[in-house]
XYZ file of C-alpha atoms in Angstrom:
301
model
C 50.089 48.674 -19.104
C 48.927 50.363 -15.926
C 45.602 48.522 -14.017
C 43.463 51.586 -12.499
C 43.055 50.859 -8.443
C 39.575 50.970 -6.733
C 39.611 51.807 -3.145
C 36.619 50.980 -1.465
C 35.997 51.443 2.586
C 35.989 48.741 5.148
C 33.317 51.179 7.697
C 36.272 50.689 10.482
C 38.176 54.077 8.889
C 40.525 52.332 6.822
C 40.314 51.606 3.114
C 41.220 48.691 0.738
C 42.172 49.088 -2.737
C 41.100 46.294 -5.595
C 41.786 45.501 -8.925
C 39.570 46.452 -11.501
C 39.491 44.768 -15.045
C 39.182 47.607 -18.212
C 36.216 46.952 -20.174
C 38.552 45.783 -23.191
C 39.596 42.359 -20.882
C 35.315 42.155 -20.385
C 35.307 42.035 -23.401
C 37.988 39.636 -24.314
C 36.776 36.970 -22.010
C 33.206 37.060 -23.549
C 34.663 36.495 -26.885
C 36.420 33.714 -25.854
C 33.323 31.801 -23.820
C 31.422 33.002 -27.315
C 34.585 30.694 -29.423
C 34.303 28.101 -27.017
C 30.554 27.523 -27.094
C 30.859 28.258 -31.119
C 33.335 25.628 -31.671
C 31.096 23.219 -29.093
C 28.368 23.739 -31.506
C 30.293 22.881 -34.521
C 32.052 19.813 -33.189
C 28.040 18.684 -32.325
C 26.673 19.408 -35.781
C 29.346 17.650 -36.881
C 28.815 14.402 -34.671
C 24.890 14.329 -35.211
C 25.515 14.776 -39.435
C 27.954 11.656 -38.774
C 25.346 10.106 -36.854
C 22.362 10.731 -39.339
C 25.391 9.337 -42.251
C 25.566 6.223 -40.369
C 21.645 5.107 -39.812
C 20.549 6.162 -43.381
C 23.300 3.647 -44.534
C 22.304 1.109 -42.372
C 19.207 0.673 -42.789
C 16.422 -0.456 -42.206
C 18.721 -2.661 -39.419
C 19.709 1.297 -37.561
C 15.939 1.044 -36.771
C 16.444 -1.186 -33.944
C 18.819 0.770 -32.311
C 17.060 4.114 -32.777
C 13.565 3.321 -31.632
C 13.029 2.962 -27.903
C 10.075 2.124 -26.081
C 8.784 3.488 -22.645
C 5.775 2.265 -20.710
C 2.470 4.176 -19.729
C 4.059 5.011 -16.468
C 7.357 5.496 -17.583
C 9.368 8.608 -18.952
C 12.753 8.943 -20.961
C 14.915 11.495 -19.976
C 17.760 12.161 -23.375
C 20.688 13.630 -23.746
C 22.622 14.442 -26.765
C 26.374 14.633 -26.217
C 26.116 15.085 -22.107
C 23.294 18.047 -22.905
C 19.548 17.326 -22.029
C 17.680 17.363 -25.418
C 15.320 19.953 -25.514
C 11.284 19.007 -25.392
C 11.596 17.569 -21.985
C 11.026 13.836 -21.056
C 9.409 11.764 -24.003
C 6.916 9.527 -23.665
C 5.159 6.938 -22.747
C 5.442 5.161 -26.394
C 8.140 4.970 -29.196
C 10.677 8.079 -29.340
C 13.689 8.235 -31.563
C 17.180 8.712 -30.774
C 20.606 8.959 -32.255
C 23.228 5.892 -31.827
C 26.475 7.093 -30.744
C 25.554 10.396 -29.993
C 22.094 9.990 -27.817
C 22.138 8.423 -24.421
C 18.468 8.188 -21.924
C 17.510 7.608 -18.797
C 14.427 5.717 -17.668
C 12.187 7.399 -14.686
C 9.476 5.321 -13.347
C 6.642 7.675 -12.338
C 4.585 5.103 -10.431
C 4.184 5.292 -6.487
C 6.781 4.389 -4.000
C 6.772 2.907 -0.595
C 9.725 3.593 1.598
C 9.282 1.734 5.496
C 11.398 3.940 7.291
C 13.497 1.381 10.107
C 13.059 2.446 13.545
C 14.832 5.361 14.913
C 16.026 5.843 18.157
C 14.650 9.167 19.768
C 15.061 11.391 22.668
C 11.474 13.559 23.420
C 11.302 16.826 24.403
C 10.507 15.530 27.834
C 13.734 13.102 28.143
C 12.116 9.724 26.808
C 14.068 7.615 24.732
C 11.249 6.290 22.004
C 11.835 3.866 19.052
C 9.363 5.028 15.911
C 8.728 4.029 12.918
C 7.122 4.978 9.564
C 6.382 4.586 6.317
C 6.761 7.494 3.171
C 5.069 7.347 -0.308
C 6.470 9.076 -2.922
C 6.549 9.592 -6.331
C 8.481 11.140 -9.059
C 6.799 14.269 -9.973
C 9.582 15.834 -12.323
C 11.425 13.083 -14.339
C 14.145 15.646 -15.539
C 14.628 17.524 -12.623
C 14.840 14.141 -10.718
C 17.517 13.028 -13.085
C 19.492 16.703 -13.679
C 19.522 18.105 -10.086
C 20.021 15.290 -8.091
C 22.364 12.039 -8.282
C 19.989 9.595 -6.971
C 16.317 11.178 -6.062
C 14.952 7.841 -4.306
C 18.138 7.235 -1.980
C 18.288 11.295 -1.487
C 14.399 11.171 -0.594
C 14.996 7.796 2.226
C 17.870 10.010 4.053
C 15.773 12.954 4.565
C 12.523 11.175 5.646
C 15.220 9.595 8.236
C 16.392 12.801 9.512
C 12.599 14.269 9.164
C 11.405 12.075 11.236
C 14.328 12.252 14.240
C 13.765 15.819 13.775
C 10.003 15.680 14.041
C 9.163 13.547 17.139
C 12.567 15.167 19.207
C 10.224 18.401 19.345
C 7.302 16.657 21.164
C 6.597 15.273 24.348
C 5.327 11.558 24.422
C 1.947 12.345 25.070
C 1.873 13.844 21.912
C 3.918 11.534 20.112
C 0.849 8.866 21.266
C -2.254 10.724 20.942
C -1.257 13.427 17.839
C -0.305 10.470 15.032
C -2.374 12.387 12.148
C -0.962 15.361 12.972
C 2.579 14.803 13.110
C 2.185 12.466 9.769
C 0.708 15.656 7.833
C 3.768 18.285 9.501
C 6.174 15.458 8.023
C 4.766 15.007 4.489
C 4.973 18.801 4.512
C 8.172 19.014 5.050
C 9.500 16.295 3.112
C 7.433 17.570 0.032
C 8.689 21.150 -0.075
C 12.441 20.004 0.807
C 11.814 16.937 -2.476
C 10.378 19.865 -4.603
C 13.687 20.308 -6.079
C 14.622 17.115 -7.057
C 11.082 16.478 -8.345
C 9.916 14.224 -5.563
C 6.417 14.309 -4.740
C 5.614 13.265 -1.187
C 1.940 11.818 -1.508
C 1.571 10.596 2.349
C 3.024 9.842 5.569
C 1.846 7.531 8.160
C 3.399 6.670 11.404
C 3.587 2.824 12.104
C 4.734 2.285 15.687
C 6.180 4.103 18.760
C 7.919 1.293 21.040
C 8.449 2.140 24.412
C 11.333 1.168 27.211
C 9.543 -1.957 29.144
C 10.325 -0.338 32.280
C 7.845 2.851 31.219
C 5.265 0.863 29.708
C 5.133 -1.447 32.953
C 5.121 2.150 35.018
C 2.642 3.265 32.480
C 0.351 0.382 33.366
C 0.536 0.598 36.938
C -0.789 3.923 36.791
C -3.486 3.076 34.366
C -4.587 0.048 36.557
C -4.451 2.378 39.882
C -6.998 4.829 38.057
C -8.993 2.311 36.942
C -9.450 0.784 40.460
C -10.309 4.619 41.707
C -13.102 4.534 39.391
C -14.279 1.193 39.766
C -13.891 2.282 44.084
C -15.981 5.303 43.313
C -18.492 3.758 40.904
C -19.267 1.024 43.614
C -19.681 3.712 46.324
C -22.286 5.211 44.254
C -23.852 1.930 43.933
C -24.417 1.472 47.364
C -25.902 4.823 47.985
C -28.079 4.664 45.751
C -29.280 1.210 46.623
C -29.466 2.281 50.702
C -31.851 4.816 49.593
C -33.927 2.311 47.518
C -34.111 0.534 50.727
C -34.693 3.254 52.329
C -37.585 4.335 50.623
C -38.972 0.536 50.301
C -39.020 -0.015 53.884
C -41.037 3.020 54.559
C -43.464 1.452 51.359
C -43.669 -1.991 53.698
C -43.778 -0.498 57.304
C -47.046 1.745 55.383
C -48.721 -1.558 54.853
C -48.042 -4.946 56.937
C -49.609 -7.038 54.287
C -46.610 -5.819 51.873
C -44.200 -7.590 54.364
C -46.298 -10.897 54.224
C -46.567 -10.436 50.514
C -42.574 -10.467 50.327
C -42.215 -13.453 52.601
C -44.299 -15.483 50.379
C -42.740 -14.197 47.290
C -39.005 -15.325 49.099
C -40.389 -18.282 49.725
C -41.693 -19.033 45.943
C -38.069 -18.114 44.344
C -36.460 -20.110 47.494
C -38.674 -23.463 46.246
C -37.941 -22.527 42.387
C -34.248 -23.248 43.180
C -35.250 -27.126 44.692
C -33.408 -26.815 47.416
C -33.586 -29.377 50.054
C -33.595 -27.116 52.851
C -35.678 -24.184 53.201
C -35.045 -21.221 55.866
C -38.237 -20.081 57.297
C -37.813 -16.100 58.813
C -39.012 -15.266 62.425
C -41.241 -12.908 62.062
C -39.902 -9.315 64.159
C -43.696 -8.971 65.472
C -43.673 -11.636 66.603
C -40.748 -11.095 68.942
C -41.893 -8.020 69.821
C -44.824 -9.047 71.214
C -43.052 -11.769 73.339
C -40.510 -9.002 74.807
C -43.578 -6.350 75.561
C -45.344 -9.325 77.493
C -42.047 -10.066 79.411
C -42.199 -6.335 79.779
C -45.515 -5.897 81.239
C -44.888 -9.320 83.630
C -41.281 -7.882 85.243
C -43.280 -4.766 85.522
């Protein structure tokens, strides 16, 4: 029997020539996946009748063994011969199942808390960082958690691990330190859409800690204490301007009025003798000097 020859072109000029199956071998191979998954179905009618024989004869003592319990935040996930049983995950409460033929799976739906251990990370501007975090999770899905993935929970630790190397190696440290929120909501994103699949829900994603080299946080709080002493340098400045102009402006008030001077020597005097101080400095009046020095003036004169 003679196979007809396809020749299809490669676009560089030259051509290639396949095989290609008649329709009758099409259809041969669909009859046999059709006998295959006919004689399946036989062998499991057979196997669940057996099954159904054997708890009608032992009963009511089969009634132990066929009715399982989940919790409220529990689900059972069955299968019947290897194949999920239609209807999805039962529960929470009593479901049935077969002995011999039925096997479940329990999936816990309740919250999760995964503390992520400290990873070792390069920034984008060459500092080595050590963060932190910690992932909540639930199972969203309890099939798909149990048919498309081996273990969800271990599967969902590696990936926050990797999520969060790849996460902070795209920022610089100042944003790593001052953009927390931010980069804890761009994780949980990520982490839920890549979980979607294995019916992981990623509720929330907080950073913990970012630890630092000690020779950068010393560096770090040299400069912070040099710009504090700027300030405090330039605050004090101000001070004193603003209290030479009070003076300023007082000493015009008191040379206005002489009787304001003798007012504020009394009123020294008064918060000097508050204190009880056993010796008390009495000022030399300037007039009174200055009319010494005019006299000695006038006299040399």
């Amino acid at each position: 029997m003679s196979i007809p020859m396809a020749t299809i072109s490669n676009g560089n000029g030259s051509t290639i020539q396949i095989n290609t199956r008649p329709d009758d071998i099409q259809n041969r191979i669909v009859d046999v996946d059709e006998n295959v998954q006919t004689n399946n179905d036989t062998c499991k009618n057979i196997l669940v009748i057996l099954s159904w024989i054997i708890v009608i004869l032992t009963m009511p003592f089969s009634l132990f063994v066929c009715f399982k319990v989940v919790q409220e935040y529990e689900r059972a996930v069955i299968f019947r011969l290897g194949r999920l049983l239609s209807g999805g995950a039962k529960g929470p409460g009593i479901f049935f199942i077969l002995p011999c033929v039925d096997n479940y799976a329990r999936v816990d739906l309740r919250t999760r808390t995964y503390d992520v251990p400290p990873q070792e990370v390069l920034t984008k501007d060459s500092v080595t960082v050590s963060v932190d975090a910690v992932v909540y999770y639930r199972v969203n899905n309890a099939t798909i958690s149990i048919t498309n993935v081996e273990n969800a929970h271990h599967s969902t630790k590696l990936l926050a691990q990797t999520t969060l190397r790849n996460t902070m190696g795209t920022r610089p440290l100042h944003e790593i330190l001052s953009e927390r929120e931010t980069i804890s909501g761009n994780m949980q994103v990520s982490l839920d859409e890549a979980t979607d699949t294995w019916g992981i829900k990623v509720e929330r994603v907080e950073i913990k800690d970012v630890r630092l080299p000690v020779q950068l946080q010393r560096a770090m709080a040299a400069e912070a204490e040099a710009a504090r002493e700027a300030r405090a340098k330039v605050i004090a400045a101000e001070g004193e301007q603003k209290a030479s102009r009070a003076l300023r402006e007082a000493s015009e008030v008191i040379g206005d009025s002489p009787a304001a001077l003798q007012l504020r020597y009394l009123q020294t005097l008064n918060t000097i003798s508050a204190e009880k101080n056993s010796t008390i400095v009495f000022p030399l009046p300037i007039d009174l000097l200055t009319y010494f020095m005019k006299a000695g003036f006038t006299k040399d004169s």
